[in-house]
Coordinates of C-alpha atoms (C1' of nucleotides) in Angstrom, one line a residue:
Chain A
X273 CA 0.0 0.0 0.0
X274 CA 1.6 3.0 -1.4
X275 CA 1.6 6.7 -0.3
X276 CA -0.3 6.7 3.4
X277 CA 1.1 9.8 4.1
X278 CA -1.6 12.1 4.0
X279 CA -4.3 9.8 5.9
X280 CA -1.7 8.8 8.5
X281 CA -2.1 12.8 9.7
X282 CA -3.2 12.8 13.0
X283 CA -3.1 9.3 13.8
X284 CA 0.5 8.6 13.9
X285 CA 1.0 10.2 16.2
X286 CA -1.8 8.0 18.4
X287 CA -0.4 5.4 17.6
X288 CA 3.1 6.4 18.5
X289 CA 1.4 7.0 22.4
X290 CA -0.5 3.4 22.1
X291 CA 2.9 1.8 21.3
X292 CA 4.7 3.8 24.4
X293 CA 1.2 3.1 26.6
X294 CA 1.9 -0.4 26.0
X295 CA 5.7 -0.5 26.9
X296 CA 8.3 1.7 27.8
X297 CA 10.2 1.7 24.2
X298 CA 12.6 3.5 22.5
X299 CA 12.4 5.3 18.7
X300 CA 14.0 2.8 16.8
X301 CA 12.0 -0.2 17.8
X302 CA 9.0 2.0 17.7
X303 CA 9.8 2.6 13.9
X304 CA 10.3 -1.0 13.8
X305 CA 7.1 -2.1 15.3
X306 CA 5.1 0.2 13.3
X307 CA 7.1 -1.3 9.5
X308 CA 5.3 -4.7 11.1
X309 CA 2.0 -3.7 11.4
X310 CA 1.4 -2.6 8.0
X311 CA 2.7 0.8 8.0
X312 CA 6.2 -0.1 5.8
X313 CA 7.0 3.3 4.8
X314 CA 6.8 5.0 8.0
X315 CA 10.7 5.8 8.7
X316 CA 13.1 6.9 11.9
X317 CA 12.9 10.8 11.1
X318 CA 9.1 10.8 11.5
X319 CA 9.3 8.8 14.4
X320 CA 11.7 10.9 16.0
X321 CA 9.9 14.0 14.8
X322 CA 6.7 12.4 16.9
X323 CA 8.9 11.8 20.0
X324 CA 10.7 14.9 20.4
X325 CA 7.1 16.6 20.0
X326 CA 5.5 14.5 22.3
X327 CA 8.5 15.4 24.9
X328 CA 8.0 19.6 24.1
X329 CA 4.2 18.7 24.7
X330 CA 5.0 17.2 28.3
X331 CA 3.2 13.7 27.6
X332 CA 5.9 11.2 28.2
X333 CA 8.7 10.5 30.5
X334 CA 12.5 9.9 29.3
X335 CA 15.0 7.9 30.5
X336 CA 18.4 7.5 28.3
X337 CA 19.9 3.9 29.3
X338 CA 23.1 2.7 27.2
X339 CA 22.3 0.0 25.1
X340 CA 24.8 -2.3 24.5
X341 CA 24.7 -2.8 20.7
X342 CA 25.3 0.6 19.5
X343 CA 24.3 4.8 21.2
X344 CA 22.6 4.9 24.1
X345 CA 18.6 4.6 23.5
X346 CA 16.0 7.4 24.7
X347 CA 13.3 5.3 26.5
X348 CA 9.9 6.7 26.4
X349 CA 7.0 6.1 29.0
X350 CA 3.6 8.0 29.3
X351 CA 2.7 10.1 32.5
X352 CA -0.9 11.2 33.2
X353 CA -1.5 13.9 30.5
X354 CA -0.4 11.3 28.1
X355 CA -2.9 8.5 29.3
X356 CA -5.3 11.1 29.0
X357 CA -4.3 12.1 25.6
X358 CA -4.5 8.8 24.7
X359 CA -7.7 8.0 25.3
X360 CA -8.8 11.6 24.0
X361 CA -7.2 9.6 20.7
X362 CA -9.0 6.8 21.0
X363 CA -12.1 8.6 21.4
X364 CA -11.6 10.9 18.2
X365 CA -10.7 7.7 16.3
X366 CA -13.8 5.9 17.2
X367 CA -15.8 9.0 16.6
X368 CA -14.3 9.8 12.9
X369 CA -14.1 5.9 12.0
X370 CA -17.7 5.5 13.1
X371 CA -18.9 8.1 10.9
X372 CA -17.1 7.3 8.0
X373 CA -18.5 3.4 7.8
X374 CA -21.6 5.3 8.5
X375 CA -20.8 7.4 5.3
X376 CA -19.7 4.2 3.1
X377 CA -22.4 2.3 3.6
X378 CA -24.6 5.4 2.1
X379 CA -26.3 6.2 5.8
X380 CA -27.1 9.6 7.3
Chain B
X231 CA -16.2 16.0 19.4
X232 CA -13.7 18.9 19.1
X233 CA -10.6 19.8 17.0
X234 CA -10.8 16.6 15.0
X235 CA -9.1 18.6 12.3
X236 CA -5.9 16.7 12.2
X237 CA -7.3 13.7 12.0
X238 CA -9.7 14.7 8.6
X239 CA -6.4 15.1 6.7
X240 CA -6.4 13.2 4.3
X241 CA -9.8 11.7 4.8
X242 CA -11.9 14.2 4.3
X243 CA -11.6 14.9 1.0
X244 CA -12.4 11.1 0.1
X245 CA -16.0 11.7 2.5
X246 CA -16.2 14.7 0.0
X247 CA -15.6 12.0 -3.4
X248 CA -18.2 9.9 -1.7
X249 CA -20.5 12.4 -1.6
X250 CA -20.3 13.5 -4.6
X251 CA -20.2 10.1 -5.8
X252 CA -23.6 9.1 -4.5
X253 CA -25.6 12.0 -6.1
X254 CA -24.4 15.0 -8.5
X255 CA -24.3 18.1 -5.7
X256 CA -22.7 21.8 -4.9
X257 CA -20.4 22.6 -2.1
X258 CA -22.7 24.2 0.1
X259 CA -25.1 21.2 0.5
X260 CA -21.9 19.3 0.6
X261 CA -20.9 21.0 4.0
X262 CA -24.3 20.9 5.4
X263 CA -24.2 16.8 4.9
X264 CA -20.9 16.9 6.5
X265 CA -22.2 18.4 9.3
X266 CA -25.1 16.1 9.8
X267 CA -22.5 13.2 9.8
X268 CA -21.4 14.7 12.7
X269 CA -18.3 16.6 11.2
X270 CA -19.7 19.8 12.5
X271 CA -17.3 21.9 12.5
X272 CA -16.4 21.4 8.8
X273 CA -17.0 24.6 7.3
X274 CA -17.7 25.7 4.2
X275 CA -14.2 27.3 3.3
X276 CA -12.6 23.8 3.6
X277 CA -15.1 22.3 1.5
X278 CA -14.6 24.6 -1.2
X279 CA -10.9 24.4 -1.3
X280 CA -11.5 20.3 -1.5
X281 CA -13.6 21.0 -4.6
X282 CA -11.4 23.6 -6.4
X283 CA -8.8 20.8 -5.7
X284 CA -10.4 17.6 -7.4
X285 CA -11.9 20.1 -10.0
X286 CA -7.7 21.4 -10.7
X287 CA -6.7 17.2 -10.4
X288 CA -9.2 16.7 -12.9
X289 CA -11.8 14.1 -11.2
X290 CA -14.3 15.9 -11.5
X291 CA -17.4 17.5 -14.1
X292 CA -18.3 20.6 -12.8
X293 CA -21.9 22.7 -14.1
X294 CA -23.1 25.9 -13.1
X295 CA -26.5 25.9 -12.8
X296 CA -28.8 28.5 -11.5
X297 CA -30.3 27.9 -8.1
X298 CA -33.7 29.8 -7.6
X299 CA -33.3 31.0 -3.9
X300 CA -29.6 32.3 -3.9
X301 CA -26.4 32.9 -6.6
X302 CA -25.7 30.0 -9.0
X303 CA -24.3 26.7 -8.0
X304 CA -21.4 24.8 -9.0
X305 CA -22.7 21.3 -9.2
X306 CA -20.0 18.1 -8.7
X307 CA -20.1 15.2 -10.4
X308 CA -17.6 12.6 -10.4
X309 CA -15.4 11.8 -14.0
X310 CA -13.8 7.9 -14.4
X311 CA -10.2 9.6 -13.3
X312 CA -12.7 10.5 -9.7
X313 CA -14.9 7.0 -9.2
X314 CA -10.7 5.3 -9.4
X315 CA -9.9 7.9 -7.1
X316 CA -12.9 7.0 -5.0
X317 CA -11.8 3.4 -4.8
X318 CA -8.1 3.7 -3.8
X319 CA -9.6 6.5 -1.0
X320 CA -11.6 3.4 0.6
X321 CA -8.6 0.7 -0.2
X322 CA -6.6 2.8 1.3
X323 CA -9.1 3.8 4.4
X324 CA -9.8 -0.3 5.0
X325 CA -6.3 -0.9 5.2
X326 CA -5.2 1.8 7.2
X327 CA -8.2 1.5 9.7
X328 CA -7.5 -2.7 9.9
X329 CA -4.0 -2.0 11.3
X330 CA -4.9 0.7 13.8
X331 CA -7.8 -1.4 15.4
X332 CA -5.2 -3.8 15.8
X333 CA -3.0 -1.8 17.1
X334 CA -5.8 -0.8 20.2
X335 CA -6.4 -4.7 20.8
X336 CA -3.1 -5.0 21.5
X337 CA -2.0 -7.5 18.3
X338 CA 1.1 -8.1 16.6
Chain C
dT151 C1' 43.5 -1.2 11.9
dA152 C1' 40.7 0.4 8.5
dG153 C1' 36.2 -0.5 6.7
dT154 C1' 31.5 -2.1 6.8
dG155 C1' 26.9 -2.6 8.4
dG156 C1' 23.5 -2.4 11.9
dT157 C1' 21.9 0.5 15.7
dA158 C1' 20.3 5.1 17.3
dC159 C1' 19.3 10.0 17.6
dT160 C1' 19.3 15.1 15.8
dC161 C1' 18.2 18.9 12.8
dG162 C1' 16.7 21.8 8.9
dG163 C1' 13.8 22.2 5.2
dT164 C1' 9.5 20.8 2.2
dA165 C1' 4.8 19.7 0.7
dG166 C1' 0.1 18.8 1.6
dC167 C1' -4.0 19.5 4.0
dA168 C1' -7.8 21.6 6.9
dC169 C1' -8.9 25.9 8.5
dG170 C1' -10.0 31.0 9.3
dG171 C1' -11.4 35.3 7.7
dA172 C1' -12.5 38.7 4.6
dG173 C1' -14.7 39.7 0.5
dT174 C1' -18.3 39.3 -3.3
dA175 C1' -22.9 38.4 -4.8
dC176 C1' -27.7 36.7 -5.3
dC177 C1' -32.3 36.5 -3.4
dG178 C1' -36.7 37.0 -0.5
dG179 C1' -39.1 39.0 3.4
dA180 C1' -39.8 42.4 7.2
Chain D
dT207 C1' -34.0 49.3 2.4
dC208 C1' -31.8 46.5 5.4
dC209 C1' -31.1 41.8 7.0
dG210 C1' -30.4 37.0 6.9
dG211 C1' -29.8 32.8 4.3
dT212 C1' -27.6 31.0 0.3
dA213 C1' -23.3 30.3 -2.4
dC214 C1' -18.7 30.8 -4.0
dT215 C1' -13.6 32.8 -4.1
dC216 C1' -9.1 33.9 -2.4
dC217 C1' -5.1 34.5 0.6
dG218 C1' -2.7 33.3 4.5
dT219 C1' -1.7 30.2 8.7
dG220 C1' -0.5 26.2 11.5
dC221 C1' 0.0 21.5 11.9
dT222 C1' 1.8 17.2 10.4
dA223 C1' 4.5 13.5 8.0
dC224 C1' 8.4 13.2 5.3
dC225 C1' 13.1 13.6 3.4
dG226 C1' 18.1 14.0 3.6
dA227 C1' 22.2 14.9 5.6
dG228 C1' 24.8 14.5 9.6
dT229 C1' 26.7 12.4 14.0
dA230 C1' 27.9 8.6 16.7
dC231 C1' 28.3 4.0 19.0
dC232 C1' 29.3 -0.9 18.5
dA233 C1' 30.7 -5.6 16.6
dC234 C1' 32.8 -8.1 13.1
dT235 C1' 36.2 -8.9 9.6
dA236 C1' 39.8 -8.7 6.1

DNA sequence: TAGTGGTACTCGGTAGCACGGAGTACCGGA
DNA sequence: TCCGGTACTCCGTGCTACCGAGTACCACTA
């Protein structure tokens, strides 16, 4: 599935704060995790991008750790405002997604 | 639901396709649907830069038409280069939507 | 010991999209 | 004659994902 880019606006960046809601993780295997569930073309600069912004926005915790097999890694876990920000995600998704089925399948 | 801007992009203008898809129609009855769908904050402005968009890609037929209880109104219709356009929108939106229910139940 | 490849993060710039606001204009009714 | 509803246009803004170049750590190998 080619060029995502545009529809992934928005919810990347949930899905970034699901994967770090789930485990504390670092970029890298963040990026990786995302390539296996289908989203191939997503790459470390967005990733990063998505991290650092999260961090400005006060919605994770950081802890650097050395890792052994090359730099030190930046380990990312959510605090409170970004539990809540994750379900606030959640919420908009269902919302949105709801409504567009609703739309496919020629409802109003 | 407020501010789900961010997460339109890129959708939005394929609920706009849809629409337009289902029955020949003008922007400003395009807005109002989008509204009762519950995107009520869509406002006409960003409905009408969607249609000057498809109309400049070319998947659209556009006809002016007088309307009877206001200025004349630029009906939509969608072209063969708009219905394909129509159907990688909702390839892509199954796809994309797949993975990120997965993602909230937790699967690999 | 120099080179290669995998790991890991940073930074500056770009393009696309939804949105806001101001402006124009048509029409019917108070 | 003004007001509100209808209907479209244009310009600028902010946010986001993306791209590319750069830095740097480590293990393995020729």
């Amino acid at each position: 599935m080619e060029d995502l880019t545009e529809m992934l606006k928005g919810t990347l960046e949930g899905c970034v704060l699901e994967i770090i809601g789930g485990e504390e993780t670092y970029g890298y295997a963040i990026t990786r995790r995302l390539n296996e569930l289908g989203f191939t073309d997503v790459v470390e600069g967005t990733v990063y991008t998505i991290l650092l912004r999260l961090e400005k926005n006060g919605l994770v915790h950081v802890a650097k750790r050395p890792s052994g097999v090359g730099p030190p890694r930046k380990f990312y876990a959510l605090n409170d405002a970004g539990r809540r920000e994750l379900a606030t995600f959640w919420a908009k998704w269902a919302y949105v997604s709801t409504r567009i089925d609703t739309l496919r399948e020629g409802g109003r």
